[in-house]
Short mmCIF file of C-alpha atoms in Angstrom, two decimals:
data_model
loop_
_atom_site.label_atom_id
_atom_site.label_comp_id
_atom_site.label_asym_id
_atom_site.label_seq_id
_atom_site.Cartn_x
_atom_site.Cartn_y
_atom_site.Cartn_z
CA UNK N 93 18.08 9.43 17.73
CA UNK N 94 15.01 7.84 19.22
CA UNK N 95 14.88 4.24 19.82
CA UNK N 96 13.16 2.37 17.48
CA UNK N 97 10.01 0.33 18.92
CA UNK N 98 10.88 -3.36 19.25
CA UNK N 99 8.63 -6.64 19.03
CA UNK N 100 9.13 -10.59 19.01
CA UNK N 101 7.22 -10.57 15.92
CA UNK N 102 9.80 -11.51 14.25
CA UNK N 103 9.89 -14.55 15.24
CA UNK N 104 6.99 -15.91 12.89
CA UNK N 105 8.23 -15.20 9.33
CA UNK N 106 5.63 -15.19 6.64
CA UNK N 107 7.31 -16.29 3.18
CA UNK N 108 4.89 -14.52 0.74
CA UNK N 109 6.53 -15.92 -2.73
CA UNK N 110 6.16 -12.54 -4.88
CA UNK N 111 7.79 -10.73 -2.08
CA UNK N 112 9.32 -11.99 1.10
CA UNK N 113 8.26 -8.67 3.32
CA UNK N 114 9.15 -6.89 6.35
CA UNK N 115 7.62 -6.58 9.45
CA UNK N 116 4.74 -4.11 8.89
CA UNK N 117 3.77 -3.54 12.58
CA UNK N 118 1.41 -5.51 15.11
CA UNK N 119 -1.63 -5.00 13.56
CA UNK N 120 -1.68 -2.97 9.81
CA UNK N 121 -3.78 -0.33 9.66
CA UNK N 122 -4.18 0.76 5.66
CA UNK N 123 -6.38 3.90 6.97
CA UNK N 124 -2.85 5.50 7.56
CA UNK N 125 -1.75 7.87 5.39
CA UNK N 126 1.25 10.57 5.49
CA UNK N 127 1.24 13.56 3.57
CA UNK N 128 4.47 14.84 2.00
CA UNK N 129 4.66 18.74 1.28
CA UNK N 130 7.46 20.63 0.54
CA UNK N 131 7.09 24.35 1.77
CA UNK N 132 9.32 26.83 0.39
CA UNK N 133 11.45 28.49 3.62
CA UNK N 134 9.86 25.66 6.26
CA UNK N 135 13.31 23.83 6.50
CA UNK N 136 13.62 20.93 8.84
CA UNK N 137 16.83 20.70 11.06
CA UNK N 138 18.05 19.01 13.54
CA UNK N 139 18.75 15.63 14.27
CA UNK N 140 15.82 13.70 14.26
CA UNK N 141 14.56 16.16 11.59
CA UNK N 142 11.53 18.41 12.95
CA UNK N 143 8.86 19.67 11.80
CA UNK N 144 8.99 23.56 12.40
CA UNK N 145 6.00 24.98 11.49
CA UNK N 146 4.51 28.18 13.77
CA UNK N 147 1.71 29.01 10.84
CA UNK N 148 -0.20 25.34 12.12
CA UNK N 149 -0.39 26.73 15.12
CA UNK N 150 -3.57 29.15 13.94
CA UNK N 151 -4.82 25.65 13.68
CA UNK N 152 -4.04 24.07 16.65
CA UNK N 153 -1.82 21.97 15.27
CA UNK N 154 1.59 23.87 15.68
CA UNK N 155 4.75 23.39 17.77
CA UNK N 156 8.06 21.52 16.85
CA UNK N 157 7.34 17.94 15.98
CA UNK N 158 7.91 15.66 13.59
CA UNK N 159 5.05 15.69 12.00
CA UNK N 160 1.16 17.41 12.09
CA UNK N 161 -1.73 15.60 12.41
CA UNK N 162 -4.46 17.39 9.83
CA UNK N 163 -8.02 16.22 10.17
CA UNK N 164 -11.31 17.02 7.91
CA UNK N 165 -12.67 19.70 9.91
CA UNK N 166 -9.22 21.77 10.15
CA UNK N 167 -8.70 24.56 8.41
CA UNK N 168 -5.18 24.60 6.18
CA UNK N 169 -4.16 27.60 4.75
CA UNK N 170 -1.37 28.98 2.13
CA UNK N 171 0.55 29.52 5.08
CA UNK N 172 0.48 26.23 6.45
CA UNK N 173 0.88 24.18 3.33
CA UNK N 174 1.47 24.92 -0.63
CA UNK N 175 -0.95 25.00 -3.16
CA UNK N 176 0.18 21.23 -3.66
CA UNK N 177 -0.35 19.86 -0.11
CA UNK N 178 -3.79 21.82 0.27
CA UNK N 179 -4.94 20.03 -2.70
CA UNK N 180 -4.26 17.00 -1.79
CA UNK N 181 -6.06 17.47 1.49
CA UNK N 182 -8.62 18.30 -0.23
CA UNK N 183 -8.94 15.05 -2.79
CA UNK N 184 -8.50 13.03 0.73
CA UNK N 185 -11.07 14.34 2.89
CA UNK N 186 -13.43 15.28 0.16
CA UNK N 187 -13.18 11.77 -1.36
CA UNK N 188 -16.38 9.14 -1.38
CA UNK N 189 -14.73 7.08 1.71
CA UNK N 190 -11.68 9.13 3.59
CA UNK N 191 -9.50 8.62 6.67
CA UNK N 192 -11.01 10.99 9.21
CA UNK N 193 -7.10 12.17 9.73
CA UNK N 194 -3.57 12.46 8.05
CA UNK N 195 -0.12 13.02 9.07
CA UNK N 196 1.70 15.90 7.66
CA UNK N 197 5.52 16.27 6.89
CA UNK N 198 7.09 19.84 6.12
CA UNK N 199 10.57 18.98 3.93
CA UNK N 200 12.71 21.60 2.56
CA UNK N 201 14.42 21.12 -1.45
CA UNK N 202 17.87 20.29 0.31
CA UNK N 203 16.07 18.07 3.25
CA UNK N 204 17.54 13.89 3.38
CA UNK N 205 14.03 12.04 2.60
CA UNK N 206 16.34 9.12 3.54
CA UNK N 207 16.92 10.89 7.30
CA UNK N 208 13.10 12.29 7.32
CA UNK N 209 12.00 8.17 6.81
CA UNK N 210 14.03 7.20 9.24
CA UNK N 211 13.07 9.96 11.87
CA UNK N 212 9.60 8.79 11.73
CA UNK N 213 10.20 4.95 11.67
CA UNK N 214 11.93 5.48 14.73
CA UNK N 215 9.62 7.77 16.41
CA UNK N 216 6.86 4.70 16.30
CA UNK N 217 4.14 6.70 13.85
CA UNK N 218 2.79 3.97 11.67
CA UNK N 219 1.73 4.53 8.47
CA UNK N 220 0.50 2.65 5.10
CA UNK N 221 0.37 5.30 2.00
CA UNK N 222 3.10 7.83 0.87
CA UNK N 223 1.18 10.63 -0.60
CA UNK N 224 3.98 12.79 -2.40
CA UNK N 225 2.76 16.55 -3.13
CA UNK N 226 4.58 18.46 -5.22
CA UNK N 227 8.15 17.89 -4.69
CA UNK N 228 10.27 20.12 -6.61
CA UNK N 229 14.06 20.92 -7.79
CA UNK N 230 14.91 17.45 -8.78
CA UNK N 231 13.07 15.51 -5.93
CA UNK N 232 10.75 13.10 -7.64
CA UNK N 233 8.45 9.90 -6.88
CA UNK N 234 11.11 8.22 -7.18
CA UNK N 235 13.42 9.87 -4.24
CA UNK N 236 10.12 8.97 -1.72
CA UNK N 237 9.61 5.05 -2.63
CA UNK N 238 13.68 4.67 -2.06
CA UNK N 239 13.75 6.45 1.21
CA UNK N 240 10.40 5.51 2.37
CA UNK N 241 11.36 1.53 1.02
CA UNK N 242 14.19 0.72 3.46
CA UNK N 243 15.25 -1.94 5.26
CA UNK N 244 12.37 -2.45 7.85
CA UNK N 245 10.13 -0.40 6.62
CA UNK N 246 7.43 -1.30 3.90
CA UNK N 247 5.09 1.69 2.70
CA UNK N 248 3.10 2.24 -0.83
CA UNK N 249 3.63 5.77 -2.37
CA UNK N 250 1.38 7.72 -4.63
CA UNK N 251 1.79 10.14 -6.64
CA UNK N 252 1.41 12.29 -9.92
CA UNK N 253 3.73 13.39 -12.38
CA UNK N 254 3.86 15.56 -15.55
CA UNK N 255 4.86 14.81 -19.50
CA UNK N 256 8.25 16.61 -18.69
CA UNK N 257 9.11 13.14 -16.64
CA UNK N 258 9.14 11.31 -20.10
CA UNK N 259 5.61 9.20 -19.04
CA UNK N 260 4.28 10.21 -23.03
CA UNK N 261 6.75 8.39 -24.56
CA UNK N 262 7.51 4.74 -23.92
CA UNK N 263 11.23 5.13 -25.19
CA UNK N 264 12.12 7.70 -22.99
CA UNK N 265 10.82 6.62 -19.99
CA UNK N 266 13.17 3.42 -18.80
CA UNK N 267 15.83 5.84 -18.82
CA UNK N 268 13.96 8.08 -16.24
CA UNK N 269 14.02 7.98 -12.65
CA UNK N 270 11.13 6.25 -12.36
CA UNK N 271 11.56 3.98 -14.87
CA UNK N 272 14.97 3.13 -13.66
CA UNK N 273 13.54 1.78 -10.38
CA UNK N 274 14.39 -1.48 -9.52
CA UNK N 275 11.99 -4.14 -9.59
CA UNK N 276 10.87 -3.96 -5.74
CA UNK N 277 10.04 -0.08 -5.55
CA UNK N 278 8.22 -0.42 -9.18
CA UNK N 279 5.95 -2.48 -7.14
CA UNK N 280 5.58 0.01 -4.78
CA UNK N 281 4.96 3.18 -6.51
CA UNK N 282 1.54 4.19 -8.26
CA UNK N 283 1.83 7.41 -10.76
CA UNK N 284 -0.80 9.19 -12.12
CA UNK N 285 -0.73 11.50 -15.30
CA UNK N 286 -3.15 14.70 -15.25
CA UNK N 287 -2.42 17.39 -18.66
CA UNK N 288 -3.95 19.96 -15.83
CA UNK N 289 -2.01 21.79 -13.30
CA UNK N 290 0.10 19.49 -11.12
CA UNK N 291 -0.42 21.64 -7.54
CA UNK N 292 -4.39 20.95 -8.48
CA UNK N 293 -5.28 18.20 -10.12
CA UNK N 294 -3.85 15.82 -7.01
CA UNK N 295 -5.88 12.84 -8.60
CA UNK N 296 -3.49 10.51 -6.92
CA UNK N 297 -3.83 11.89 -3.46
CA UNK N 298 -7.64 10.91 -3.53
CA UNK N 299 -7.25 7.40 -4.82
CA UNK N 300 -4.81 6.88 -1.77
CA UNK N 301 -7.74 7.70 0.50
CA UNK N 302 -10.28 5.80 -1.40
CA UNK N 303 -7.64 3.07 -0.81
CA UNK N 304 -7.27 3.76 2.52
CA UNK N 305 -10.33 3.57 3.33
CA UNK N 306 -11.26 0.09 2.50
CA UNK N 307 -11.95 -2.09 4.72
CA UNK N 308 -9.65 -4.93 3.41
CA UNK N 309 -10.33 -7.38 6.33
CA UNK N 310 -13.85 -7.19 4.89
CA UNK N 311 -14.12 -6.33 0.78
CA UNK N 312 -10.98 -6.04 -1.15
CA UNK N 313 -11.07 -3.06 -3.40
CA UNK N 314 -10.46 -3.46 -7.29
CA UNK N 315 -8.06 -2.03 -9.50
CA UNK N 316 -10.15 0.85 -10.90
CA UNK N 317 -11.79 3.96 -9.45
CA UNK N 318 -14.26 6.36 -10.38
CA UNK N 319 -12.90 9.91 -9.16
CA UNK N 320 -15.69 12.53 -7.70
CA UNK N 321 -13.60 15.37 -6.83
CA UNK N 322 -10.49 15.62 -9.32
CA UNK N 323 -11.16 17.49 -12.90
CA UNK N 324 -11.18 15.13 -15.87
CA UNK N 325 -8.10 14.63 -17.51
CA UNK N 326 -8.17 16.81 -20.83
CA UNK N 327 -7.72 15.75 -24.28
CA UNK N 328 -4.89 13.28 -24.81
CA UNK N 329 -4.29 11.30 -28.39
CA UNK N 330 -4.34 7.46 -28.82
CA UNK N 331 -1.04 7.47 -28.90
CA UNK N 332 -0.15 9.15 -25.44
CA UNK N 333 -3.30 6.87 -24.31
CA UNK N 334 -1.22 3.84 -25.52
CA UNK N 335 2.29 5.13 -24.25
CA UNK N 336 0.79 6.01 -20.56
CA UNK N 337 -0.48 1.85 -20.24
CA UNK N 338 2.91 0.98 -22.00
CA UNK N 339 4.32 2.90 -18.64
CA UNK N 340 2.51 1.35 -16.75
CA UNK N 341 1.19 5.28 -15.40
CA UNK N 342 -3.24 5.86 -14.47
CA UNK N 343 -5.00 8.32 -15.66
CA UNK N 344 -8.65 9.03 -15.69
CA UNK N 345 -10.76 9.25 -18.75
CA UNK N 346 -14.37 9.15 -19.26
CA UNK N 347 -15.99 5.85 -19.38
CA UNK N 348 -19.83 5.34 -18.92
CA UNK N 349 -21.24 7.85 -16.69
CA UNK N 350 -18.02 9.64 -15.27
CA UNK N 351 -15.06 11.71 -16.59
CA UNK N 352 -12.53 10.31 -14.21
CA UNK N 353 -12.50 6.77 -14.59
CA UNK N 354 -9.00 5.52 -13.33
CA UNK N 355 -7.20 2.77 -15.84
CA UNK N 356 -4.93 0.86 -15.31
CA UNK N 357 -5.15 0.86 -11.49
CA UNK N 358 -1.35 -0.64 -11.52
CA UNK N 359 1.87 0.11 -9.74
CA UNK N 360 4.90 0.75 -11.64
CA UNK N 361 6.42 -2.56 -12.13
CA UNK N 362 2.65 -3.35 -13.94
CA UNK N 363 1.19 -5.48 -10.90
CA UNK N 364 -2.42 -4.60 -10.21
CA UNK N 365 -2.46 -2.31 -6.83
CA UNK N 366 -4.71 -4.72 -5.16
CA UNK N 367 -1.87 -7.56 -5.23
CA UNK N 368 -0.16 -5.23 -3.26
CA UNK N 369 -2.60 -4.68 -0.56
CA UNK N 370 -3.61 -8.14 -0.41
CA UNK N 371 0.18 -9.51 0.18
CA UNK N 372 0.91 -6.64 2.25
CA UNK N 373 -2.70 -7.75 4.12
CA UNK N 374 -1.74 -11.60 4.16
CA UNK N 375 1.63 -11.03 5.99
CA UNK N 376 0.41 -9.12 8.35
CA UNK N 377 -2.84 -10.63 9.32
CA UNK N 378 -1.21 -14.43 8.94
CA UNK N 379 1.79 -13.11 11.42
CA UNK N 380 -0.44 -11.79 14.00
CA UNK N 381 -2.53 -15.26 13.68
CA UNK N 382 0.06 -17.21 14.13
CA UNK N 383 1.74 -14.87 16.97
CA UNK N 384 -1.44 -15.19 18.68
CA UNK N 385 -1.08 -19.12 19.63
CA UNK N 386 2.02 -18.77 21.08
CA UNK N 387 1.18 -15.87 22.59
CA UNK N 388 -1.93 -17.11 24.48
CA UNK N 389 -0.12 -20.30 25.01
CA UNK N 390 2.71 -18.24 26.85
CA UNK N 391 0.05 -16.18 28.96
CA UNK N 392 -0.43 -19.36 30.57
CA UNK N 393 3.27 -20.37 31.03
CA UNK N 394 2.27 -23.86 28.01
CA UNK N 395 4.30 -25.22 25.43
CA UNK N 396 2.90 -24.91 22.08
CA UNK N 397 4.28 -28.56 21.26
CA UNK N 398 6.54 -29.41 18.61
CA UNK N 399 4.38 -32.46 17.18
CA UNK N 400 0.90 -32.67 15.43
CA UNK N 401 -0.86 -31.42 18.20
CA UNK N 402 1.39 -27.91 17.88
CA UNK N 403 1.07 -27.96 13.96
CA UNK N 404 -2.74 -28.61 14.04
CA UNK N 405 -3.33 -25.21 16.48
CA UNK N 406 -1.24 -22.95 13.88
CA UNK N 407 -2.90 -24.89 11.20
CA UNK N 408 -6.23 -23.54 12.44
CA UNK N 409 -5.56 -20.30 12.70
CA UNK N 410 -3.34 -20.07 9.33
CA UNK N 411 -7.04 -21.24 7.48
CA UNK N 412 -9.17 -19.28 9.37
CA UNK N 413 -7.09 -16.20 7.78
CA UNK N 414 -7.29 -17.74 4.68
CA UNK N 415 -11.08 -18.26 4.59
CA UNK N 416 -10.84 -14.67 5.49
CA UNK N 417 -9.16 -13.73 2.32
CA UNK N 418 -11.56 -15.82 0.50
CA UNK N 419 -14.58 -14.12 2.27
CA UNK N 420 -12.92 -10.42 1.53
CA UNK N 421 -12.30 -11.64 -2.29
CA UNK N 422 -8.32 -11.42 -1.79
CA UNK N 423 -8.71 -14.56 -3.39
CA UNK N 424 -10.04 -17.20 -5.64
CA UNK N 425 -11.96 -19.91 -3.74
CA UNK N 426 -11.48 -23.78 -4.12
CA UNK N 427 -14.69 -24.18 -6.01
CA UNK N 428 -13.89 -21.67 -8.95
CA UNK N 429 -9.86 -22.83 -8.74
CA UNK N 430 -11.82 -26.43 -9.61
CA UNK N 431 -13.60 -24.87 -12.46
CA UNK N 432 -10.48 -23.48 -14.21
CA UNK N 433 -8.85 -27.04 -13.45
CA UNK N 434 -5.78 -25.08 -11.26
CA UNK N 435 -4.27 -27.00 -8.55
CA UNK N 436 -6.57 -26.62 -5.53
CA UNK N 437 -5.74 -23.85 -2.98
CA UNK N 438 -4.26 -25.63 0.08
CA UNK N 439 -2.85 -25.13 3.74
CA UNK N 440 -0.60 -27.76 5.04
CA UNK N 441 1.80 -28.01 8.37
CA UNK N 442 5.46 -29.77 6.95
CA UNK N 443 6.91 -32.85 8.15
CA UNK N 444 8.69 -32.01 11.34
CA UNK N 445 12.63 -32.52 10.63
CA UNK N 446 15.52 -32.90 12.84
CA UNK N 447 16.52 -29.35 12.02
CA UNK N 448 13.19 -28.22 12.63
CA UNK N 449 13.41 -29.55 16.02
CA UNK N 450 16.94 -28.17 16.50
CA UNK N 451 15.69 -24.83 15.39
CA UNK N 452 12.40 -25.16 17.15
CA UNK N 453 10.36 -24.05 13.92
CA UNK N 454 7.34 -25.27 12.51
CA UNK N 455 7.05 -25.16 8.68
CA UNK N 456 3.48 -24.48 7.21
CA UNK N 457 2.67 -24.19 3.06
CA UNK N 458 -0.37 -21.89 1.67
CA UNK N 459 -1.05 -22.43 -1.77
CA UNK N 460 -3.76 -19.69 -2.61
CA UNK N 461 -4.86 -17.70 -6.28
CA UNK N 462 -5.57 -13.68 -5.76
CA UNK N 463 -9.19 -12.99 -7.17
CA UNK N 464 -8.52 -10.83 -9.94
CA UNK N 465 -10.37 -7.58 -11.47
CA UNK N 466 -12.02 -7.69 -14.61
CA UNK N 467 -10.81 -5.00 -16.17
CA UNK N 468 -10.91 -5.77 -20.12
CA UNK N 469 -14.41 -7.03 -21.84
CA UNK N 470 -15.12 -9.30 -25.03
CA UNK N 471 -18.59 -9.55 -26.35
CA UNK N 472 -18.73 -11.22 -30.03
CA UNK N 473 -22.59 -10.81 -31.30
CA UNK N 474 -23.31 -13.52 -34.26
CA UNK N 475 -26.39 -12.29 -35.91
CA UNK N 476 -28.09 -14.65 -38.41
CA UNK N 477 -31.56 -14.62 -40.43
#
């Protein structure tokens, strides 16, 4: 088993309050995205699993290793990957924005997604999005957000899924795999519904690469999407419409000027994906902020003092993130959090307390709003002669 890669980074723990999460990393990087693919007969063994795959190797890509690196201009054939992981190459590179590469993982029916996480967490590959194509006999969404959810590791998974898991009918669905998910991996798994054939119609695989390739430290992306390379979603009644959003399951439908407009743009547990990148974003960025003041500090052998001087250099750093967020549209700035009379967004360094001193910790408190999508419209016309 390879050693896991260390850092002090725990040391600064960010609290966020809908989710106290792990350490993602040093610095995120949400252009990451692996590629799940089960290939009939490409069985992984050993121990770490790896990835035996001689047909990449007309690519370039080949040899034993844990996983393949695939970019745009590669060429991926039926003997490299099933019709399910070819088309969801193809919705990620072909998307409107796209990572420039993807990693790749070969798993077999009977392969441990629980020892294939692992593997790669401890190899050092960093990664955001899950992007599950195709699993079959059994192994669902569900089996990739537990394994890929662990302690110490924190990744969001998409995926589609068919009306034989249950996601037509509301009743049906709690008792499902998905449904049954507790409240943490609801929150991070996104499902799409397409009536067309699942190993084509990888809709989900291209919104993970329109999501990945945001630039969150710069413009948050919204909850819905309009799709340019996945076929419309075919004739569905009001009902199914209504039972899908009860689910809390996307699906593209036309709305003006597209067929493939993506509604709800929510994870399982009915959270809007972007609250997901942004707290994911927040932990990360304020961690490294605050890392980086003790860090410097330590480069040149200083105290970062336990008094108001100490608090006041966090403090600086913790709002410069925070204006960040603001700037980005993570979230709702002080002026419009004064219009809708909400308590105004703060940041504030604690009173220092004896324990704080024993434990040598300095206590800060963000109070901040995320900047939501509209996603819903009212207009009421009052005509009068």
């Amino acid at each position: 088993m390879a050693t896991e890669t260390q850092s002090h980074l725990d040391n600064f723990e960010i609290q966020i309050n809908l989710d106290l999460l792990p350490q993602l990393g040093l610095v995120l990087d949400f252009s990451k995205i692996l590629v799940i693919n089960v290939l009939t007969g490409n069985d992984l063994t050993g121990s770490p699993e790896t990835y035996q795959s001689s047909a990449l190797t007309g690519t370039g890509l080949g040899g034993t290793s844990l996983y393949a690196t695939i970019s745009e201009n590669d060429t991926v054939i039926d003997t490299d990957m099933d019709a399910a992981g070819r088309a969801c190459l193809d919705r990620i590179f072909n998307a409107k924005i796209h990572p420039q590469t993807v990693q790749v993982v070969s798993v077999a029916d009977a392969d441990n997604l629980t020892d294939i996480a692992n593997a790669l967490k401890d190899s050092g590959k960093v990664f955001y999005s899950v992007v599950v194509a195709g699993l079959k006999s059994g192994v669902g969404p569900a089996d990739v957000v537990t394994a890929f959810n662990q302690s110490g590791m924190t990744h969001t998974v998409f995926a589609g899924a068919t009306s034989g898991q249950a996601l037509l009918d509301a009743s049906t669905f709690a008792s499902t795999d998905i449904g049954s998910l507790s409240a943490a991996l609801k929150r991070r798994l996104y499902c799409t519904y397409h009536d067309g054939n699942g190993t084509t119609e990888a809709d989900f695989a291209e919104i993970a690469a329109l999501y990945a390739a945001t630039d969150w430290d710069n413009m948050a992306a919204g909850g819905n999407l309009v799709l340019t390379r996945t076929g419309a979603l075919g004739t569905i009644t009001g009902t199914q419409k209504s039972q899908l959003d009860a689910n809390n399951v996307n699906h593209a439908l036309p709305c003006f000027g597209t067929s493939t407009y993506v509604d709800e743009g929510v994870v399982i547990s009915g959270s809007p994906i972007y609250h997901v990148f942004t707290e994911d974003w927040l932990e990360n960025r304020l961690r490294n902020a605050v890392a980086k003041v003790k860090t410097n500090l330590a480069n040149r052998r200083r105290k970062l003092p336990m008094d108001s001087t100490g608090q006041a250099l966090v403090l600086s750093e913790i709002r410069a993130v925070m204006q960040q967020a603001i700037r980005a549209q993570h979230t709702l700035s002080s002026d419009e959090a004064e219009v809708r009379s909400l308590t105004l967004p703060f940041e504030r360094a604690e009173s220092i307390t004896t324990q704080d001193i024993t434990d040598r910790k300095l206590r800060f408190t963000v109070l901040a709003y995320f900047l939501e999508d509209a996603r819903v419209f009212k207009v009421e016309v009052n005509l009068k002669s």
